[in-house]
Amino acid sequence: MTVCEYRAGLEGIPATQSSISFVDGQRGILEYRGIPIEELAQKSNFVETSHLLIWGKLPTKEELENFEQEIRLHRRLKYRIRDMMKCFPEGGHPMDALQACAAALGLFYSRRALDDPAYINAAVIRLLAKIPTMVAAFQLMRKGNDPVQPRDDLGYSANFLYMLNEKEPDPFAAQILDVCLMLHAEHTINASTFSAMVTASTLTDPYAVVASAVGTLAGPLHGGANEEVISMLEEIGSVENVRPYVEQCIEKKSKIMGFGHRVYKVKDPRAIILQDLAEQLFEKYGVDQFYDVAVELERVVHEKMGHKGIYANVDYYSGLVYRKLGIPTDLFTPVFAVSRIAGWLAHWKEQLNENRIFRPTQIYTGTHAAPYIPMSER
Ligand code: SDX
């Protein structure tokens, strides 16, 4: 075996082989199962894209209808999950609520029959179907309202917006959200997917796999950045404050949220599409008060940090889109999770196909044969 040098954050070290998605960070290319993300964003929808990612191919008409129908049938939550959610503190973060609810599904369905295709299929359907309902239920419950039941006559994204906002959405808004979900569905071996794969490799149940991934996505260096971007734009406040803000960040070596990526050294292709979606929404519903600040910030970051390959990532414009869709800021990362569930499940299945438990090594930097110092001498 070749011994590799230690690389912080496993930068550049392949930890798996995968045929699910591909990123070319120099050319700004993202493909799901070989299909460019731009093409999927134009022609597909989230449920079809999830089928592509999880089952490895675009579905036939009949396969898609069955897949959609199965998801519709499993959208409702068990009343015990809803009762459990009623005990959550209303001030708690929705990502924590989602992580707890995803894990709780394991209490009901944890057979761990990982060699049974029916068990795998049921877990895929259940998770795709119930994660949006959990996010929406927590949103209503923390306001003191009862969750609304999912509507079987609405598509995936329209139903999600309906459950969140308690009113049927404009089809245009639902379509924009659906494209957002496609864009966030998968992204090779990012931190939350790696977390899902490590958990999957122990052959635990898929609900534990998703719960660990949700916990990982929540951090501000990963999916949690979309929420932080809005706080940052609010803090900057106006176009004139942008340049001093960037200069201060450079001086203090602090991170500008929504910028930079381990793989992309150009603007993230998803950020390009998300900016376009934001502009489409602004044209129809009015511009966001912070959009000009966001555009100026991107311009100044490009000027000052473009030479280091620091450009807008997926989390930069998504928040401005979600705000226009009436989604509260602390639900931005849960919305990311609603989408990324497809990628996590695809990697869970792929991991099971050729499983070996993840068990890397380490370089020990401590001492050896150290004396035990009695309490009185410490
Ligand atoms: C996502 O990997 C994925 O696929 C993730 C994702 C997905 O789809 O799953 O694409 C989703 O998580 C997007 C990233 C969201 N996070 C943020 O927007 C937070 C801000 N960005 C960063 O903290 C950072 O860029 C990361 C975490 C995204 C990447 O971290 P790396 O690869 O470990 O890079 P680094 O922190 O070591 O930075 C390298 C250099 C440093 O400068 P030097 O010390 O070499 O001089 O670039 C600088 C950093 O200081 N830098 C930044 C910066 N990002 C990198 N400087 C200021 N602001 C930034 N945002």
PDB file of C-alpha atoms in Angstrom, residues 19-20 32-33 35 40 44-71 121 124-125 128 156 181-182 185-186 339 341-343 345-347 349:
ATOM      1  CA  SER A  19     -20.747   7.514 -11.290  1.00  0.00           C
ATOM      2  CA  ILE A  20     -23.379   9.824  -9.795  1.00  0.00           C
ATOM      3  CA  TYR A  32     -25.564  14.514 -12.955  1.00  0.00           C
ATOM      4  CA  ARG A  33     -25.075  11.047 -14.460  1.00  0.00           C
ATOM      5  CA  ILE A  35     -26.076  15.310 -18.075  1.00  0.00           C
ATOM      6  CA  LEU A  40     -31.553  19.452 -16.437  1.00  0.00           C
ATOM      7  CA  SER A  44     -36.258  18.233 -16.108  1.00  0.00           C
ATOM      8  CA  ASN A  45     -37.949  18.528 -12.736  1.00  0.00           C
ATOM      9  CA  PHE A  46     -36.836  17.637  -9.225  1.00  0.00           C
ATOM     10  CA  VAL A  47     -38.617  14.287  -8.986  1.00  0.00           C
ATOM     11  CA  GLU A  48     -37.311  13.135 -12.367  1.00  0.00           C
ATOM     12  CA  THR A  49     -33.793  14.350 -11.475  1.00  0.00           C
ATOM     13  CA  SER A  50     -33.994  12.452  -8.175  1.00  0.00           C
ATOM     14  CA  HIS A  51     -34.865   9.298 -10.112  1.00  0.00           C
ATOM     15  CA  LEU A  52     -31.901   9.921 -12.398  1.00  0.00           C
ATOM     16  CA  LEU A  53     -29.538  10.327  -9.444  1.00  0.00           C
ATOM     17  CA  ILE A  54     -30.855   7.500  -7.269  1.00  0.00           C
ATOM     18  CA  TRP A  55     -31.746   4.872  -9.875  1.00  0.00           C
ATOM     19  CA  GLY A  56     -29.042   5.850 -12.368  1.00  0.00           C
ATOM     20  CA  LYS A  57     -31.232   6.658 -15.360  1.00  0.00           C
ATOM     21  CA  LEU A  58     -33.944   8.994 -16.582  1.00  0.00           C
ATOM     22  CA  PRO A  59     -37.289   7.285 -15.941  1.00  0.00           C
ATOM     23  CA  THR A  60     -39.720   6.254 -18.667  1.00  0.00           C
ATOM     24  CA  LYS A  61     -43.118   7.979 -18.568  1.00  0.00           C
ATOM     25  CA  GLU A  62     -44.570   5.074 -16.601  1.00  0.00           C
ATOM     26  CA  GLU A  63     -41.628   4.863 -14.194  1.00  0.00           C
ATOM     27  CA  LEU A  64     -41.877   8.581 -13.513  1.00  0.00           C
ATOM     28  CA  GLU A  65     -45.621   8.407 -12.889  1.00  0.00           C
ATOM     29  CA  ASN A  66     -45.159   5.524 -10.453  1.00  0.00           C
ATOM     30  CA  PHE A  67     -42.260   7.261  -8.695  1.00  0.00           C
ATOM     31  CA  GLU A  68     -44.291  10.493  -8.320  1.00  0.00           C
ATOM     32  CA  GLN A  69     -47.328   8.584  -7.139  1.00  0.00           C
ATOM     33  CA  GLU A  70     -45.384   6.628  -4.520  1.00  0.00           C
ATOM     34  CA  ILE A  71     -43.866   9.860  -3.201  1.00  0.00           C
ATOM     35  CA  ASN A 121     -37.084   1.408  -2.371  1.00  0.00           C
ATOM     36  CA  VAL A 124     -35.942   6.161  -0.748  1.00  0.00           C
ATOM     37  CA  ILE A 125     -39.625   6.992  -1.204  1.00  0.00           C
ATOM     38  CA  LEU A 128     -37.982  11.949  -0.382  1.00  0.00           C
ATOM     39  CA  TYR A 156     -43.416  18.188  -5.227  1.00  0.00           C
ATOM     40  CA  LEU A 181     -34.099  21.801  -5.795  1.00  0.00           C
ATOM     41  CA  MET A 182     -32.587  20.283  -8.953  1.00  0.00           C
ATOM     42  CA  ALA A 185     -29.665  17.826  -5.393  1.00  0.00           C
ATOM     43  CA  GLU A 186     -26.150  16.452  -5.724  1.00  0.00           C
ATOM     44  CA  SER A 339     -33.067  18.836  -2.247  1.00  0.00           C
ATOM     45  CA  ILE A 341     -31.743  14.141   0.105  1.00  0.00           C
ATOM     46  CA  ALA A 342     -31.659  12.872  -3.498  1.00  0.00           C
ATOM     47  CA  GLY A 343     -27.857  12.965  -3.644  1.00  0.00           C
ATOM     48  CA  LEU A 345     -29.745   8.555  -1.116  1.00  0.00           C
ATOM     49  CA  ALA A 346     -27.908   8.013  -4.407  1.00  0.00           C
ATOM     50  CA  HIS A 347     -24.595   7.789  -2.538  1.00  0.00           C
ATOM     51  CA  LYS A 349     -27.197   3.101  -2.544  1.00  0.00           C
TER      52      LYS A 349
END
